[in-house]
PDB file of C-alpha atoms and ligand atoms in Angstrom:
ATOM      1  CA  UNK T   1       7.895 149.071-191.330  1.00 38.00           C
ATOM      2  CA  UNK T   2       4.541 150.103-189.906  1.00 37.00           C
ATOM      3  CA  UNK T   3       3.902 149.920-186.162  1.00 39.00           C
ATOM      4  CA  UNK T   4       0.135 149.588-186.496  1.00 38.00           C
ATOM      5  CA  UNK T   5       0.000 145.830-185.884  1.00 40.00           C
ATOM      6  CA  UNK T   6       2.170 145.879-182.790  1.00 39.00           C
ATOM      7  CA  UNK T   7       0.757 144.888-179.425  1.00 40.00           C
ATOM      8  CA  UNK T   8       0.111 147.869-177.183  1.00 43.00           C
ATOM      9  CA  UNK T   9       2.528 146.867-174.491  1.00 47.00           C
ATOM     10  CA  UNK T  10       6.074 146.248-175.597  1.00 48.00           C
ATOM     11  CA  UNK T  11       8.986 145.305-173.417  1.00 57.00           C
ATOM     12  CA  UNK T  12      11.746 147.709-174.152  1.00 87.00           C
ATOM     13  CA  UNK T  13      15.073 146.059-173.553  1.00 96.00           C
ATOM     14  CA  UNK T  14      16.382 147.381-176.844  1.00 98.00           C
ATOM     15  CA  UNK T  15      15.593 149.910-179.539  1.00 97.00           C
ATOM     16  CA  UNK T  16      14.007 147.065-181.524  1.00 97.00           C
ATOM     17  CA  UNK T  17      10.607 146.147-179.995  1.00 96.00           C
ATOM     18  CA  UNK T  18       9.353 144.212-183.017  1.00 96.00           C
ATOM     19  CA  UNK T  19      12.510 142.109-182.991  1.00 97.00           C
ATOM     20  CA  UNK T  20      11.960 141.457-179.288  1.00 97.00           C
ATOM     21  CA  UNK T  21       8.395 140.388-180.040  1.00 96.00           C
ATOM     22  CA  UNK T  22       9.648 138.015-182.749  1.00 96.00           C
ATOM     23  CA  UNK T  23      12.084 136.570-180.189  1.00 97.00           C
ATOM     24  CA  UNK T  24       9.236 135.984-177.725  1.00 96.00           C
ATOM     25  CA  UNK T  25       7.005 134.490-180.418  1.00 96.00           C
ATOM     26  CA  UNK T  26       9.568 132.247-182.068  1.00 96.00           C
ATOM     27  CA  UNK T  27      12.303 131.505-179.546  1.00 98.00           C
ATOM     28  CA  UNK T  28      10.141 130.542-176.574  1.00 96.00           C
ATOM     29  CA  UNK T  29      10.007 127.007-178.011  1.00 96.00           C
ATOM     30  CA  UNK T  30      13.404 127.077-179.725  1.00 98.00           C
ATOM     31  CA  UNK T  31      15.785 124.159-179.251  1.00 98.00           C
ATOM     32  CA  UNK T  32      18.467 125.258-176.833  1.00 98.00           C
ATOM     33  CA  UNK T  33      21.603 123.150-177.304  1.00 98.00           C
ATOM     34  CA  UNK T  34      22.843 122.984-173.717  1.00 97.00           C
ATOM     35  CA  UNK T  35      25.768 120.678-174.518  1.00 96.00           C
ATOM     36  CA  UNK T  36      27.245 123.194-176.930  1.00 97.00           C
ATOM     37  CA  UNK T  37      27.615 125.671-174.044  1.00 97.00           C
ATOM     38  CA  UNK T  38      29.976 123.266-172.274  1.00 95.00           C
ATOM     39  CA  UNK T  39      32.750 124.297-174.687  1.00 95.00           C
ATOM     40  CA  UNK T  40      35.479 126.605-173.419  1.00 95.00           C
ATOM     41  CA  UNK T  41      35.658 130.072-174.885  1.00 95.00           C
ATOM     42  CA  UNK T  42      37.520 133.288-174.118  1.00 92.00           C
ATOM     43  CA  UNK T  43      36.519 136.925-174.361  1.00 91.00           C
ATOM     44  CA  UNK T  44      37.937 138.775-177.323  1.00 83.00           C
ATOM     45  CA  UNK T  45      40.936 140.985-176.824  1.00 88.00           C
ATOM     46  CA  UNK T  46      40.333 144.020-179.019  1.00 92.00           C
ATOM     47  CA  UNK T  47      44.035 144.876-178.973  1.00 90.00           C
ATOM     48  CA  UNK T  48      44.834 141.667-180.843  1.00 89.00           C
ATOM     49  CA  UNK T  49      41.649 140.833-182.799  1.00 94.00           C
ATOM     50  CA  UNK T  50      40.930 144.495-183.700  1.00 96.00           C
ATOM     51  CA  UNK T  51      37.216 143.682-183.973  1.00 96.00           C
ATOM     52  CA  UNK T  52      37.720 141.269-186.863  1.00 96.00           C
ATOM     53  CA  UNK T  53      34.251 139.777-186.308  1.00 97.00           C
ATOM     54  CA  UNK T  54      32.949 143.108-187.680  1.00 97.00           C
ATOM     55  CA  UNK T  55      34.870 142.814-190.966  1.00 97.00           C
ATOM     56  CA  UNK T  56      31.734 142.270-193.051  1.00 95.00           C
ATOM     57  CA  UNK T  57      29.416 144.397-190.907  1.00 97.00           C
ATOM     58  CA  UNK T  58      26.229 142.701-189.817  1.00 97.00           C
ATOM     59  CA  UNK T  59      23.044 141.602-191.550  1.00 95.00           C
ATOM     60  CA  UNK T  60      20.036 143.101-189.827  1.00 97.00           C
ATOM     61  CA  UNK T  61      16.283 142.767-190.085  1.00 96.00           C
ATOM     62  CA  UNK T  62      14.088 145.498-191.529  1.00 97.00           C
ATOM     63  CA  UNK T  63      13.229 147.087-188.180  1.00 97.00           C
ATOM     64  CA  UNK T  64      16.866 147.248-187.099  1.00 98.00           C
ATOM     65  CA  UNK T  65      17.871 148.682-190.485  1.00 98.00           C
ATOM     66  CA  UNK T  66      15.290 151.467-190.288  1.00 98.00           C
ATOM     67  CA  UNK T  67      15.994 152.278-186.640  1.00 98.00           C
ATOM     68  CA  UNK T  68      19.754 152.471-187.115  1.00 98.00           C
ATOM     69  CA  UNK T  69      19.423 154.713-190.170  1.00 98.00           C
ATOM     70  CA  UNK T  70      17.124 157.040-188.197  1.00 98.00           C
ATOM     71  CA  UNK T  71      19.333 157.052-185.096  1.00 98.00           C
ATOM     72  CA  UNK T  72      22.341 157.995-187.189  1.00 98.00           C
ATOM     73  CA  UNK T  73      20.488 161.017-188.553  1.00 97.00           C
ATOM     74  CA  UNK T  74      19.324 162.058-185.069  1.00 97.00           C
ATOM     75  CA  UNK T  75      22.665 161.464-183.372  1.00 98.00           C
ATOM     76  CA  UNK T  76      25.021 162.674-186.105  1.00 98.00           C
ATOM     77  CA  UNK T  77      26.887 164.950-183.680  1.00 98.00           C
ATOM     78  CA  UNK T  78      27.493 162.134-181.214  1.00 98.00           C
ATOM     79  CA  UNK T  79      28.954 159.826-183.849  1.00 98.00           C
ATOM     80  CA  UNK T  80      31.180 162.635-185.114  1.00 98.00           C
ATOM     81  CA  UNK T  81      32.334 163.346-181.562  1.00 98.00           C
ATOM     82  CA  UNK T  82      33.566 159.764-181.105  1.00 98.00           C
ATOM     83  CA  UNK T  83      35.469 159.890-184.397  1.00 97.00           C
ATOM     84  CA  UNK T  84      33.065 158.080-186.714  1.00 98.00           C
ATOM     85  CA  UNK T  85      32.842 159.597-190.157  1.00 95.00           C
ATOM     86  CA  UNK T  86      29.652 157.844-191.224  1.00 98.00           C
ATOM     87  CA  UNK T  87      28.374 157.721-194.809  1.00 97.00           C
ATOM     88  CA  UNK T  88      24.872 159.042-195.555  1.00 96.00           C
ATOM     89  CA  UNK T  89      23.593 155.498-196.018  1.00 97.00           C
ATOM     90  CA  UNK T  90      24.810 153.392-193.112  1.00 98.00           C
ATOM     91  CA  UNK T  91      22.516 150.542-194.140  1.00 98.00           C
ATOM     92  CA  UNK T  92      22.824 148.999-197.577  1.00 97.00           C
ATOM     93  CA  UNK T  93      21.437 146.060-199.510  1.00 96.00           C
ATOM     94  CA  UNK T  94      23.913 143.191-199.546  1.00 93.00           C
ATOM     95  CA  UNK T  95      25.088 142.835-203.131  1.00 88.00           C
ATOM     96  CA  UNK T  96      26.030 139.215-202.532  1.00 85.00           C
ATOM     97  CA  UNK T  97      22.638 138.330-201.060  1.00 83.00           C
ATOM     98  CA  UNK T  98      21.245 136.624-204.144  1.00 81.00           C
ATOM     99  CA  UNK T  99      24.213 134.250-204.321  1.00 79.00           C
ATOM    100  CA  UNK T 100      24.495 133.968-200.545  1.00 79.00           C
ATOM    101  CA  UNK T 101      21.066 134.367-198.909  1.00 78.00           C
ATOM    102  CA  UNK T 102      21.819 134.613-195.186  1.00 83.00           C
ATOM    103  CA  UNK T 103      18.236 133.870-194.137  1.00 77.00           C
ATOM    104  CA  UNK T 104      18.718 130.358-195.477  1.00 83.00           C
ATOM    105  CA  UNK T 105      21.327 129.790-192.797  1.00 87.00           C
ATOM    106  CA  UNK T 106      20.374 131.989-189.867  1.00 91.00           C
ATOM    107  CA  UNK T 107      17.094 132.576-188.050  1.00 94.00           C
ATOM    108  CA  UNK T 108      15.070 134.998-190.154  1.00 90.00           C
ATOM    109  CA  UNK T 109      14.085 137.069-187.090  1.00 92.00           C
ATOM    110  CA  UNK T 110      17.469 138.723-187.054  1.00 90.00           C
ATOM    111  CA  UNK T 111      18.503 139.216-190.654  1.00 89.00           C
ATOM    112  CA  UNK T 112      17.478 140.196-194.155  1.00 92.00           C
ATOM    113  CA  UNK T 113      19.092 141.535-197.308  1.00 93.00           C
ATOM    114  CA  UNK T 114      19.928 144.679-195.286  1.00 96.00           C
ATOM    115  CA  UNK T 115      23.319 145.059-193.642  1.00 97.00           C
ATOM    116  CA  UNK T 116      25.566 147.738-192.252  1.00 98.00           C
ATOM    117  CA  UNK T 117      27.762 149.524-194.788  1.00 98.00           C
ATOM    118  CA  UNK T 118      31.509 148.927-194.905  1.00 98.00           C
ATOM    119  CA  UNK T 119      34.689 150.936-194.853  1.00 98.00           C
ATOM    120  CA  UNK T 120      38.241 149.844-195.477  1.00 98.00           C
ATOM    121  CA  UNK T 121      40.323 148.407-192.639  1.00 98.00           C
ATOM    122  CA  UNK T 122      43.619 146.554-193.189  1.00 97.00           C
ATOM    123  CA  UNK T 123      42.848 143.601-190.909  1.00 97.00           C
ATOM    124  CA  UNK T 124      45.187 141.307-192.829  1.00 97.00           C
ATOM    125  CA  UNK T 125      48.098 143.505-191.772  1.00 97.00           C
ATOM    126  CA  UNK T 126      46.853 143.968-188.206  1.00 96.00           C
ATOM    127  CA  UNK T 127      45.753 140.464-187.229  1.00 96.00           C
ATOM    128  CA  UNK T 128      48.021 137.414-187.151  1.00 93.00           C
ATOM    129  CA  UNK T 129      46.664 134.550-189.269  1.00 94.00           C
ATOM    130  CA  UNK T 130      43.756 136.626-190.523  1.00 97.00           C
ATOM    131  CA  UNK T 131      41.600 134.153-192.502  1.00 96.00           C
ATOM    132  CA  UNK T 132      42.149 134.433-196.245  1.00 96.00           C
ATOM    133  CA  UNK T 133      38.417 134.487-196.973  1.00 95.00           C
ATOM    134  CA  UNK T 134      37.851 137.498-194.658  1.00 96.00           C
ATOM    135  CA  UNK T 135      38.009 140.903-196.313  1.00 96.00           C
ATOM    136  CA  UNK T 136      40.013 144.015-195.459  1.00 98.00           C
ATOM    137  CA  UNK T 137      36.817 145.877-194.630  1.00 98.00           C
ATOM    138  CA  UNK T 138      34.951 146.783-191.448  1.00 98.00           C
ATOM    139  CA  UNK T 139      31.468 147.806-190.382  1.00 98.00           C
ATOM    140  CA  UNK T 140      31.099 151.595-190.552  1.00 98.00           C
ATOM    141  CA  UNK T 141      30.288 151.608-186.819  1.00 98.00           C
ATOM    142  CA  UNK T 142      33.623 150.069-185.838  1.00 98.00           C
ATOM    143  CA  UNK T 143      35.778 152.681-184.114  1.00 97.00           C
ATOM    144  CA  UNK T 144      39.532 152.896-184.688  1.00 96.00           C
ATOM    145  CA  UNK T 145      40.113 151.284-181.293  1.00 96.00           C
ATOM    146  CA  UNK T 146      37.657 148.489-182.266  1.00 96.00           C
ATOM    147  CA  UNK T 147      34.784 149.463-179.990  1.00 97.00           C
ATOM    148  CA  UNK T 148      31.277 149.517-181.470  1.00 98.00           C
ATOM    149  CA  UNK T 149      29.811 152.993-182.081  1.00 98.00           C
ATOM    150  CA  UNK T 150      26.249 151.771-181.447  1.00 98.00           C
ATOM    151  CA  UNK T 151      27.281 150.345-178.088  1.00 98.00           C
ATOM    152  CA  UNK T 152      28.985 153.646-177.244  1.00 98.00           C
ATOM    153  CA  UNK T 153      25.793 155.529-178.111  1.00 98.00           C
ATOM    154  CA  UNK T 154      23.767 153.281-175.774  1.00 98.00           C
ATOM    155  CA  UNK T 155      26.198 153.901-172.936  1.00 98.00           C
ATOM    156  CA  UNK T 156      26.336 157.649-173.557  1.00 98.00           C
ATOM    157  CA  UNK T 157      22.542 157.768-173.238  1.00 97.00           C
ATOM    158  CA  UNK T 158      22.657 155.863-169.943  1.00 96.00           C
ATOM    159  CA  UNK T 159      20.952 152.846-171.505  1.00 96.00           C
ATOM    160  CA  UNK T 160      21.909 149.184-171.441  1.00 96.00           C
ATOM    161  CA  UNK T 161      25.131 148.895-173.525  1.00 97.00           C
ATOM    162  CA  UNK T 162      23.343 146.651-176.039  1.00 98.00           C
ATOM    163  CA  UNK T 163      20.261 148.869-176.444  1.00 98.00           C
ATOM    164  CA  UNK T 164      21.160 149.981-179.979  1.00 98.00           C
ATOM    165  CA  UNK T 165      23.511 147.097-180.817  1.00 98.00           C
ATOM    166  CA  UNK T 166      21.994 144.685-183.358  1.00 98.00           C
ATOM    167  CA  UNK T 167      20.915 141.318-181.922  1.00 97.00           C
ATOM    168  CA  UNK T 168      23.457 139.201-183.859  1.00 97.00           C
ATOM    169  CA  UNK T 169      26.273 141.466-182.607  1.00 97.00           C
ATOM    170  CA  UNK T 170      25.641 141.305-178.853  1.00 98.00           C
ATOM    171  CA  UNK T 171      24.722 137.628-179.087  1.00 97.00           C
ATOM    172  CA  UNK T 172      27.958 136.667-180.841  1.00 96.00           C
ATOM    173  CA  UNK T 173      29.414 133.978-180.664  1.00 96.00           C
ATOM    174  CA  UNK T 174      26.026 132.437-179.855  1.00 97.00           C
ATOM    175  CA  UNK T 175      24.099 131.598-183.005  1.00 97.00           C
ATOM    176  CA  UNK T 176      20.432 131.103-183.875  1.00 97.00           C
ATOM    177  CA  UNK T 177      19.863 128.759-186.817  1.00 96.00           C
ATOM    178  CA  UNK T 178      16.482 128.387-188.560  1.00 95.00           C
ATOM    179  CA  UNK T 179      16.254 124.707-187.514  1.00 93.00           C
ATOM    180  CA  UNK T 180      13.985 122.161-189.169  1.00 91.00           C
ATOM    181  CA  UNK T 181      10.911 122.685-186.986  1.00 93.00           C
ATOM    182  CA  UNK T 182      12.066 125.248-184.430  1.00 95.00           C
ATOM    183  CA  UNK T 183      14.966 127.702-184.389  1.00 97.00           C
ATOM    184  CA  UNK T 184      18.096 126.347-182.725  1.00 97.00           C
ATOM    185  CA  UNK T 185      20.188 128.337-180.263  1.00 98.00           C
ATOM    186  CA  UNK T 186      23.735 127.059-179.841  1.00 97.00           C
ATOM    187  CA  UNK T 187      27.388 127.861-179.388  1.00 97.00           C
ATOM    188  CA  UNK T 188      29.030 126.769-182.644  1.00 97.00           C
ATOM    189  CA  UNK T 189      31.872 124.263-182.635  1.00 96.00           C
ATOM    190  CA  UNK T 190      34.131 123.530-185.626  1.00 94.00           C
ATOM    191  CA  UNK T 191      31.888 120.513-186.386  1.00 95.00           C
ATOM    192  CA  UNK T 192      28.760 122.681-186.277  1.00 94.00           C
ATOM    193  CA  UNK T 193      30.171 125.847-187.859  1.00 94.00           C
ATOM    194  CA  UNK T 194      27.121 127.541-189.391  1.00 92.00           C
ATOM    195  CA  UNK T 195      29.111 129.354-192.060  1.00 92.00           C
ATOM    196  CA  UNK T 196      31.253 126.470-193.237  1.00 93.00           C
ATOM    197  CA  UNK T 197      29.846 126.526-196.746  1.00 90.00           C
ATOM    198  CA  UNK T 198      32.229 124.901-199.206  1.00 91.00           C
ATOM    199  CA  UNK T 199      29.593 125.155-201.938  1.00 88.00           C
ATOM    200  CA  UNK T 200      29.964 128.939-201.601  1.00 87.00           C
ATOM    201  CA  UNK T 201      33.726 128.630-201.205  1.00 88.00           C
ATOM    202  CA  UNK T 202      33.365 129.987-197.664  1.00 90.00           C
ATOM    203  CA  UNK T 203      35.410 128.468-194.873  1.00 93.00           C
ATOM    204  CA  UNK T 204      33.464 129.551-191.776  1.00 94.00           C
ATOM    205  CA  UNK T 205      33.007 132.572-189.571  1.00 95.00           C
ATOM    206  CA  UNK T 206      32.146 131.814-185.938  1.00 93.00           C
ATOM    207  CA  UNK T 207      35.027 129.452-185.344  1.00 95.00           C
ATOM    208  CA  UNK T 208      37.481 131.545-187.341  1.00 95.00           C
ATOM    209  CA  UNK T 209      37.598 134.432-184.864  1.00 94.00           C
ATOM    210  CA  UNK T 210      39.355 134.121-181.462  1.00 90.00           C
ATOM    211  CA  UNK T 211      36.257 134.480-179.257  1.00 90.00           C
ATOM    212  CA  UNK T 212      34.474 131.749-181.247  1.00 92.00           C
ATOM    213  CA  UNK T 213      37.301 129.219-180.878  1.00 91.00           C
ATOM    214  CA  UNK T 214      38.074 126.658-178.216  1.00 89.00           C
ATOM    215  CA  UNK T 215      40.347 128.110-175.555  1.00 87.00           C
ATOM    216  CA  UNK T 216      42.313 125.969-173.114  1.00 85.00           C
ATOM    217  CA  UNK T 217      42.698 128.853-170.692  1.00 85.00           C
ATOM    218  CA  UNK T 218      39.208 130.235-171.248  1.00 91.00           C
ATOM    219  CA  UNK T 219      35.994 129.581-169.354  1.00 95.00           C
ATOM    220  CA  UNK T 220      33.156 127.198-169.907  1.00 96.00           C
ATOM    221  CA  UNK T 221      30.776 128.797-172.439  1.00 96.00           C
ATOM    222  CA  UNK T 222      27.688 129.129-170.258  1.00 97.00           C
ATOM    223  CA  UNK T 223      29.699 130.923-167.550  1.00 96.00           C
ATOM    224  CA  UNK T 224      31.599 133.185-169.928  1.00 96.00           C
ATOM    225  CA  UNK T 225      28.464 134.069-171.862  1.00 97.00           C
ATOM    226  CA  UNK T 226      26.110 134.427-168.922  1.00 97.00           C
ATOM    227  CA  UNK T 227      25.402 138.107-169.646  1.00 97.00           C
ATOM    228  CA  UNK T 228      24.409 137.275-173.220  1.00 98.00           C
ATOM    229  CA  UNK T 229      22.233 134.378-172.027  1.00 98.00           C
ATOM    230  CA  UNK T 230      20.653 136.566-169.346  1.00 97.00           C
ATOM    231  CA  UNK T 231      19.798 139.332-171.805  1.00 97.00           C
ATOM    232  CA  UNK T 232      18.369 136.839-174.288  1.00 98.00           C
ATOM    233  CA  UNK T 233      16.399 135.208-171.457  1.00 97.00           C
ATOM    234  CA  UNK T 234      14.883 138.555-170.462  1.00 97.00           C
ATOM    235  CA  UNK T 235      13.792 139.249-174.041  1.00 97.00           C
ATOM    236  CA  UNK T 236      12.495 135.762-174.837  1.00 97.00           C
ATOM    237  CA  UNK T 237      10.903 135.067-171.441  1.00 96.00           C
ATOM    238  CA  UNK T 238      12.928 131.928-170.677  1.00 97.00           C
ATOM    239  CA  UNK T 239      15.763 131.369-168.239  1.00 98.00           C
ATOM    240  CA  UNK T 240      18.535 129.827-170.309  1.00 98.00           C
ATOM    241  CA  UNK T 241      21.009 129.897-167.398  1.00 97.00           C
ATOM    242  CA  UNK T 242      18.559 127.959-165.214  1.00 97.00           C
ATOM    243  CA  UNK T 243      17.869 125.485-168.034  1.00 98.00           C
ATOM    244  CA  UNK T 244      21.594 124.732-168.124  1.00 97.00           C
ATOM    245  CA  UNK T 245      21.838 124.425-164.331  1.00 95.00           C
ATOM    246  CA  UNK T 246      18.823 122.068-164.283  1.00 96.00           C
ATOM    247  CA  UNK T 247      20.330 119.910-167.029  1.00 96.00           C
ATOM    248  CA  UNK T 248      23.628 119.686-165.143  1.00 92.00           C
ATOM    249  CA  UNK T 249      21.835 118.792-161.885  1.00 93.00           C
ATOM    250  CA  UNK T 250      19.746 116.121-163.646  1.00 91.00           C
ATOM    251  CA  UNK T 251      22.781 114.582-165.265  1.00 87.00           C
ATOM    252  CA  UNK T 252      24.657 114.528-161.902  1.00 84.00           C
ATOM    253  CA  UNK T 253      21.674 112.779-160.293  1.00 84.00           C
ATOM    254  CA  UNK T 254      21.506 110.099-162.962  1.00 81.00           C
ATOM    255  CA  UNK T 255      25.306 109.405-162.791  1.00 74.00           C
TER     256      UNK T 255
HETATM  257  S1  SF4 Y 301      27.210 147.136-185.308  1.00 56.45           S
HETATM  258 FE1  SF4 Y 301      28.967 147.225-183.911  1.00 56.45          FE
HETATM  259  S2  SF4 Y 301      29.322 145.099-183.230  1.00 56.45           S
HETATM  260 FE2  SF4 Y 301      27.955 145.041-185.019  1.00 56.45          FE
HETATM  261  S3  SF4 Y 301      29.309 144.697-186.789  1.00 56.45           S
HETATM  262 FE3  SF4 Y 301      29.034 146.928-186.563  1.00 56.45          FE
HETATM  263  S4  SF4 Y 301      30.736 147.638-185.248  1.00 56.45           S
HETATM  264 FE4  SF4 Y 301      30.573 145.405-185.066  1.00 56.45          FE
END
């Protein structure tokens, strides 16, 4: 992707300035579903989920695909040193894309036909009640102890932990749907599971992993996910945390 049309001044929260620009351009007016963030959630426990949300890798946009491929070539020694035996092509075209075009279901700013490559991982033996429609595969950046190699690279370079991590990964389990007029940012519930697609024989994703499910002993979503909301706010130029606080204050006043 050429950089010639980019504005001169780019905010650099991540390694993906064009993606950040798309966020500013398209998410500044996005519908933010405040009510959905009132659901309880819990943080994942890597010792029990083993990073199962990474079983199919992640779809990424063109800029993210190109940057990750380049970073892997430049930082080959680092990835080797943390135990990742990466293939030459860490980004591939999704073979199932034609039958299952992700951009139809998720905001186009963060995905395309490109995705991270996969390796084998026996999740179905490791995770209790592993969903039948999830595969025994994992993103090539998933470490044996279920940390993300791209997050580890960011930390090793003294950068924000999500600097190299693709947007859909650090945002998870928050989702951005294309919406009818504007993109929609929300915390999926079972009733609003974005990947419940019976026509594709697919039984859901967000609400099928522990950190995307209701948790009695968890925390209210907007508290638990405040770091994610803060980082998204900084990129987009909104204050999602404040929008929630204002909505709560308004509703208390009108009660
Ligand atoms: S890039 Fe990291 S967080 Fe995203 S799917 Fe791969 S291992 Fe998981």
